[in-house]
Amino acid sequence: MTVIADGKEIAEKIYKNLKERVEKLKRKPVLSVVITEDNEAGKIYVRNKEHACEKIGIISQTTHFPANISESEILSKIEELNADVNTDAILIQLPLPSHIDSKKILNSISARKDADGFHYSNAGKMFTGQIPYSVACTPKGIIKLLDEYQINLKGLNTVILGRSDIVGKPVAQLLLQRDATVTICHSKTKNIDFYTKNADLIVVAIGKPKFLKADMIKDNAIIIDVGISKVNGKICGDVDFENVYSKASLITPVPGGIGPLTVAMLMQNTVELAEHNLITDDW
Ligand code: GUN
């Protein structure tokens, strides 16, 4: 029997725990989000994040900038948020308009307020086995889901499709930390089937709807679908779910799989940063 992983249920459990942690703080955590007006998909994510914040008692503040905003104006806003003692976490909704240097913007956020774990010092610490202030939300959510379903990653042959800074690269590191054998495939990889057919676990994060088919996987593979696209008005992932479902041992649906866990991990990162800011004060 194939297990359809329930990301929503796991997210609800996480929220319950975070709500209790928030109640112990001397004030509500504050997450500040910056988004530009041209980012239509981002607006949906930001609304989801705002709902999640409400649920657990995080104050969500969103700054909307026009698409023609200058780099220096965004940098000034971040400088202001970095200096504000009441701002615990900062998130820049990606993608930013093409005239903006995204990496420069992400690196200008104080590493101690980096809600996404994208600052080079947080990413670098994670990549070198040190403890970062935060870890990227989707990769962290993937590991959380695998833990909840008690998947022992040690020695598993894992294949990641996609090499983005947001998902592919960081999830590879987290899987390596758990002693998995990791292969990253990408748009220039020849004969992707060769890798996927031998994989015990496949993470698909390439943004190509229904890319992964049953004839590309082995029996009882674990399939993690990070994709989210709209095809003919219907939301679907990078995995051809109907086609792959019966051959997998565990599969994440879209929607309701990794998506809710990404948001839950953002909430967790925010609470952790606030706890450091308000309790530990060890920066
Ligand atoms: N855009 C797409 N995914 C992400 C993400 O994980 N974080 C941010 N900030 N923007 C995104």
Tab-separated table of C-alpha atoms and ligand atoms in Angstrom:
chain	number	residue	atom	x	y	z
A	1	MET	CA	0.000	0.000	0.000
A	2	THR	CA	1.333	3.408	-0.927
A	3	VAL	CA	1.433	6.008	1.836
A	4	ILE	CA	0.260	9.468	0.782
A	5	ALA	CA	2.160	11.760	3.128
A	6	ASP	CA	-0.057	14.253	4.922
A	7	GLY	CA	1.896	17.517	5.112
A	8	LYS	CA	-1.088	19.394	6.492
A	9	GLU	CA	-1.434	17.113	9.498
A	10	ILE	CA	2.275	17.407	10.331
A	11	ALA	CA	2.088	21.201	9.910
A	12	GLU	CA	-0.842	21.381	12.374
A	13	LYS	CA	1.195	19.462	14.964
A	14	ILE	CA	4.082	21.889	14.489
A	15	TYR	CA	1.747	24.887	14.880
A	16	LYS	CA	0.397	23.528	18.152
A	17	ASN	CA	3.936	23.275	19.529
A	18	LEU	CA	4.957	26.714	18.204
A	19	LYS	CA	1.846	28.368	19.653
A	20	GLU	CA	2.830	27.118	23.111
A	21	ARG	CA	6.377	28.415	22.646
A	22	VAL	CA	5.099	31.811	21.485
A	23	GLU	CA	2.894	32.096	24.592
A	24	LYS	CA	6.025	31.835	26.769
A	25	LEU	CA	7.685	34.842	25.106
A	26	LYS	CA	7.460	38.318	26.645
A	27	ARG	CA	6.013	39.659	23.393
A	28	LYS	CA	4.731	38.249	20.113
A	29	PRO	CA	7.422	37.450	17.516
A	30	VAL	CA	7.501	39.768	14.510
A	31	LEU	CA	8.121	38.497	10.969
A	32	SER	CA	8.678	41.207	8.385
A	33	VAL	CA	8.125	40.288	4.732
A	34	VAL	CA	9.222	42.340	1.731
A	35	ILE	CA	7.615	41.680	-1.652
A	36	THR	CA	7.516	43.505	-4.981
A	37	GLU	CA	4.208	44.067	-6.746
A	38	ASP	CA	5.138	42.072	-9.879
A	39	ASN	CA	5.489	38.825	-7.897
A	40	GLU	CA	2.034	37.302	-8.458
A	41	ALA	CA	2.839	33.761	-7.215
A	42	GLY	CA	4.677	35.296	-4.269
A	43	LYS	CA	1.542	37.200	-3.225
A	44	ILE	CA	-0.301	33.893	-2.748
A	45	TYR	CA	2.565	32.494	-0.657
A	46	VAL	CA	2.701	35.680	1.412
A	47	ARG	CA	-1.038	35.416	2.143
A	48	ASN	CA	-0.547	31.786	3.255
A	49	LYS	CA	2.287	32.887	5.493
A	50	GLU	CA	0.134	35.648	7.011
A	51	HIS	CA	-2.611	33.113	7.828
A	52	ALA	CA	-0.079	30.798	9.467
A	53	CYS	CA	1.304	33.696	11.531
A	54	GLU	CA	-2.197	34.534	12.777
A	55	LYS	CA	-2.743	30.932	13.829
A	56	ILE	CA	0.216	30.823	16.200
A	57	GLY	CA	0.457	34.406	17.373
A	58	ILE	CA	3.234	35.810	15.195
A	59	ILE	CA	2.851	39.411	14.058
A	60	SER	CA	3.255	39.545	10.295
A	61	GLN	CA	4.262	42.825	8.686
A	62	THR	CA	4.415	43.034	4.905
A	63	THR	CA	6.036	45.791	2.865
A	64	HIS	CA	4.852	45.953	-0.765
A	65	PHE	CA	7.248	47.715	-3.129
A	66	PRO	CA	6.513	48.647	-6.761
A	67	ALA	CA	8.329	46.557	-9.385
A	68	ASN	CA	10.523	49.534	-10.377
A	69	ILE	CA	11.873	49.958	-6.823
A	70	SER	CA	15.630	50.596	-6.712
A	71	GLU	CA	18.102	48.247	-5.074
A	72	SER	CA	19.165	50.978	-2.654
A	73	GLU	CA	15.587	51.541	-1.481
A	74	ILE	CA	15.208	47.841	-0.634
A	75	LEU	CA	18.604	47.924	1.100
A	76	SER	CA	17.473	50.923	3.185
A	77	LYS	CA	14.331	49.085	4.248
A	78	ILE	CA	16.401	46.060	5.297
A	79	GLU	CA	18.819	48.291	7.187
A	80	GLU	CA	15.858	49.753	9.076
A	81	LEU	CA	14.501	46.254	9.892
A	82	ASN	CA	17.945	44.994	10.937
A	83	ALA	CA	18.222	47.879	13.405
A	84	ASP	CA	14.695	47.484	14.801
A	85	VAL	CA	14.906	45.481	18.057
A	86	ASN	CA	11.248	44.473	17.699
A	87	THR	CA	11.764	42.787	14.312
A	88	ASP	CA	12.786	39.176	14.900
A	89	ALA	CA	12.757	37.748	11.374
A	90	ILE	CA	12.990	39.141	7.845
A	91	LEU	CA	11.928	37.437	4.620
A	92	ILE	CA	12.445	38.738	1.088
A	93	GLN	CA	9.915	37.073	-1.174
A	94	LEU	CA	11.694	35.822	-4.308
A	95	PRO	CA	11.968	36.331	-7.192
A	96	LEU	CA	12.877	40.007	-7.129
A	97	PRO	CA	12.721	42.046	-10.368
A	98	SER	CA	15.662	41.334	-12.709
A	99	HIS	CA	17.308	44.762	-12.185
A	100	ILE	CA	17.858	43.867	-8.506
A	101	ASP	CA	20.834	41.784	-7.338
A	102	SER	CA	18.951	39.211	-5.214
A	103	LYS	CA	22.068	37.783	-3.564
A	104	LYS	CA	23.187	41.252	-2.463
A	105	ILE	CA	19.735	41.847	-0.952
A	106	LEU	CA	19.631	38.457	0.835
A	107	ASN	CA	23.143	38.971	2.222
A	108	SER	CA	22.215	42.400	3.600
A	109	ILE	CA	19.747	40.815	6.046
A	110	SER	CA	21.241	40.299	9.493
A	111	ALA	CA	22.081	36.571	9.684
A	112	ARG	CA	20.341	36.630	13.065
A	113	LYS	CA	17.080	37.721	11.468
A	114	ASP	CA	17.319	35.561	8.342
A	115	ALA	CA	13.948	33.770	8.213
A	116	ASP	CA	14.865	31.793	5.075
A	117	GLY	CA	18.419	30.678	5.846
A	118	PHE	CA	19.603	32.170	2.541
A	119	HIS	CA	22.269	34.507	3.989
A	120	TYR	CA	25.701	33.221	2.985
A	121	SER	CA	26.830	32.785	6.576
A	122	ASN	CA	23.794	30.663	7.471
A	123	ALA	CA	24.034	28.632	4.257
A	124	GLY	CA	27.815	28.341	4.739
A	125	LYS	CA	27.471	27.166	8.326
A	126	MET	CA	24.957	24.549	7.265
A	127	PHE	CA	27.257	23.379	4.463
A	128	THR	CA	30.220	23.057	6.840
A	129	GLY	CA	28.463	21.268	9.695
A	130	GLN	CA	28.187	24.305	11.987
A	131	ILE	CA	24.951	25.495	13.568
A	132	PRO	CA	23.311	28.269	11.509
A	133	TYR	CA	20.726	30.725	12.863
A	134	SER	CA	18.260	29.305	10.338
A	135	VAL	CA	17.942	26.608	7.677
A	136	ALA	CA	16.076	26.957	4.354
A	137	CYS	CA	12.388	26.178	4.881
A	138	THR	CA	11.577	23.697	2.096
A	139	PRO	CA	14.651	21.471	2.678
A	140	LYS	CA	13.993	21.574	6.437
A	141	GLY	CA	10.337	20.654	5.765
A	142	ILE	CA	11.365	17.701	3.584
A	143	ILE	CA	13.567	16.273	6.345
A	144	LYS	CA	10.799	16.885	8.912
A	145	LEU	CA	8.323	14.931	6.774
A	146	LEU	CA	10.768	12.040	6.283
A	147	ASP	CA	11.407	11.967	10.056
A	148	GLU	CA	7.673	11.946	10.806
A	149	TYR	CA	7.280	8.875	8.581
A	150	GLN	CA	10.352	7.318	10.252
A	151	ILE	CA	12.351	6.964	7.055
A	152	ASN	CA	15.907	5.941	7.946
A	153	LEU	CA	18.049	7.897	5.491
A	154	LYS	CA	21.335	6.169	6.327
A	155	GLY	CA	22.806	4.674	3.160
A	156	LEU	CA	19.704	5.425	1.074
A	157	ASN	CA	20.359	6.069	-2.578
A	158	THR	CA	18.816	9.520	-2.977
A	159	VAL	CA	18.448	11.485	-6.190
A	160	ILE	CA	17.557	15.167	-6.273
A	161	LEU	CA	16.206	16.679	-9.476
A	162	GLY	CA	17.078	20.384	-9.431
A	163	ARG	CA	20.125	22.308	-8.170
A	164	SER	CA	18.586	25.563	-6.924
A	165	ASP	CA	19.978	27.481	-3.946
A	166	ILE	CA	16.488	27.338	-2.404
A	167	VAL	CA	15.857	23.569	-2.565
A	168	GLY	CA	18.269	21.307	-4.483
A	169	LYS	CA	21.597	22.341	-2.966
A	170	PRO	CA	20.495	22.708	0.679
A	171	VAL	CA	18.405	19.510	0.706
A	172	ALA	CA	21.436	17.632	-0.656
A	173	GLN	CA	23.432	18.834	2.358
A	174	LEU	CA	20.727	17.880	4.847
A	175	LEU	CA	20.458	14.404	3.301
A	176	LEU	CA	24.256	14.018	3.412
A	177	GLN	CA	24.213	14.953	7.106
A	178	ARG	CA	21.861	11.995	7.578
A	179	ASP	CA	24.321	9.664	5.823
A	180	ALA	CA	22.337	9.311	2.605
A	181	THR	CA	24.165	8.866	-0.696
A	182	VAL	CA	23.242	11.920	-2.745
A	183	THR	CA	23.144	12.564	-6.481
A	184	ILE	CA	21.989	15.891	-7.878
A	185	CYS	CA	20.600	15.879	-11.429
A	186	HIS	CA	19.798	19.068	-13.341
A	187	SER	CA	18.885	20.437	-16.748
A	188	LYS	CA	22.234	19.388	-18.274
A	189	THR	CA	22.225	15.852	-16.830
A	190	LYS	CA	22.309	13.167	-19.515
A	191	ASN	CA	19.967	10.204	-19.150
A	192	ILE	CA	18.164	11.238	-15.948
A	193	ASP	CA	16.292	7.895	-15.948
A	194	PHE	CA	19.561	6.106	-15.251
A	195	TYR	CA	19.746	7.888	-11.881
A	196	THR	CA	16.062	7.935	-10.952
A	197	LYS	CA	15.566	4.220	-11.737
A	198	ASN	CA	18.175	3.340	-9.118
A	199	ALA	CA	16.940	5.742	-6.449
A	200	ASP	CA	15.388	4.729	-3.120
A	201	LEU	CA	14.307	8.346	-2.611
A	202	ILE	CA	13.705	11.046	-5.222
A	203	VAL	CA	13.226	14.752	-4.482
A	204	VAL	CA	11.814	16.578	-7.499
A	205	ALA	CA	12.233	20.359	-7.555
A	206	ILE	CA	12.512	21.478	-11.175
A	207	GLY	CA	9.252	23.335	-11.822
A	208	LYS	CA	8.182	21.074	-14.708
A	209	PRO	CA	4.616	19.852	-14.160
A	210	LYS	CA	4.156	16.039	-14.152
A	211	PHE	CA	7.798	15.455	-15.183
A	212	LEU	CA	8.438	12.288	-13.145
A	213	LYS	CA	6.648	9.211	-14.553
A	214	ALA	CA	6.260	5.647	-13.260
A	215	ASP	CA	8.706	4.208	-15.812
A	216	MET	CA	11.451	6.458	-14.389
A	217	ILE	CA	11.338	4.990	-10.854
A	218	LYS	CA	11.907	1.646	-9.195
A	219	ASP	CA	9.289	-0.229	-7.169
A	220	ASN	CA	8.674	1.160	-3.664
A	221	ALA	CA	10.665	4.374	-4.182
A	222	ILE	CA	9.946	7.317	-1.865
A	223	ILE	CA	8.829	10.325	-3.903
A	224	ILE	CA	9.012	13.914	-2.619
A	225	ASP	CA	7.357	16.463	-4.901
A	226	VAL	CA	8.378	20.091	-4.387
A	227	GLY	CA	6.843	21.409	-7.628
A	228	ILE	CA	3.772	23.586	-7.754
A	229	SER	CA	2.273	24.634	-11.073
A	230	LYS	CA	-1.152	25.377	-12.454
A	231	VAL	CA	-2.179	23.273	-15.470
A	232	ASN	CA	-5.637	23.886	-16.943
A	233	GLY	CA	-6.655	25.621	-13.732
A	234	LYS	CA	-5.573	22.680	-11.564
A	235	ILE	CA	-2.615	22.760	-9.166
A	236	CYS	CA	-0.117	19.976	-9.805
A	237	GLY	CA	3.439	19.092	-8.904
A	238	ASP	CA	6.557	17.948	-10.779
A	239	VAL	CA	5.430	14.334	-10.347
A	240	ASP	CA	2.728	12.720	-12.483
A	241	PHE	CA	0.902	11.654	-9.316
A	242	GLU	CA	-1.776	9.383	-10.854
A	243	ASN	CA	0.861	7.632	-12.945
A	244	VAL	CA	3.491	7.229	-10.195
A	245	TYR	CA	1.312	6.735	-7.116
A	246	SER	CA	0.856	2.937	-7.045
A	247	LYS	CA	4.528	2.214	-7.717
A	248	ALA	CA	5.864	4.343	-4.821
A	249	SER	CA	6.025	3.319	-1.158
A	250	LEU	CA	5.479	6.914	-0.003
A	251	ILE	CA	4.567	9.970	-2.059
A	252	THR	CA	3.824	13.607	-1.210
A	253	PRO	CA	0.730	15.058	-2.884
A	254	VAL	CA	0.455	18.534	-4.404
A	255	PRO	CA	-1.211	20.399	-2.832
A	256	GLY	CA	-1.042	19.206	0.791
A	257	GLY	CA	2.438	17.663	0.866
A	258	ILE	CA	5.632	19.721	1.108
A	259	GLY	CA	3.878	23.126	0.694
A	260	PRO	CA	2.312	23.227	4.181
A	261	LEU	CA	5.629	22.107	5.688
A	262	THR	CA	7.548	24.917	3.997
A	263	VAL	CA	5.216	27.429	5.647
A	264	ALA	CA	5.409	25.563	8.971
A	265	MET	CA	9.232	25.657	8.857
A	266	LEU	CA	9.127	29.400	8.180
A	267	MET	CA	7.005	29.746	11.319
A	268	GLN	CA	9.486	27.559	13.212
A	269	ASN	CA	12.454	29.608	11.985
A	270	THR	CA	10.661	32.799	13.067
A	271	VAL	CA	9.918	31.448	16.543
A	272	GLU	CA	13.499	30.188	16.927
A	273	LEU	CA	14.927	33.584	15.893
A	274	ALA	CA	12.529	35.345	18.287
A	275	GLU	CA	13.500	33.000	21.125
A	276	HIS	CA	17.157	33.869	20.524
A	277	ASN	CA	16.339	37.563	20.301
A	278	LEU	CA	14.135	37.661	23.400
A	279	ILE	CA	15.430	34.925	25.688
A	280	THR	CA	18.907	33.683	24.881
A	281	ASP	CA	20.205	37.099	23.832
A	282	ASP	CA	23.509	35.438	23.026
A	283	TRP	CA	24.269	37.083	19.720
B	1	GUN	N1	10.183	32.056	-3.643
B	1	GUN	C1	10.032	30.753	-3.925
B	1	GUN	N2	10.397	29.986	-2.869
B	1	GUN	C2	10.794	30.846	-1.906
B	1	GUN	C3	11.287	30.666	-0.576
B	1	GUN	O1	11.441	29.562	-0.054
B	1	GUN	N3	11.580	31.804	0.090
B	1	GUN	C4	11.415	33.032	-0.451
B	1	GUN	N4	11.750	34.078	0.287
B	1	GUN	N5	10.974	33.240	-1.667
B	1	GUN	C5	10.656	32.133	-2.387
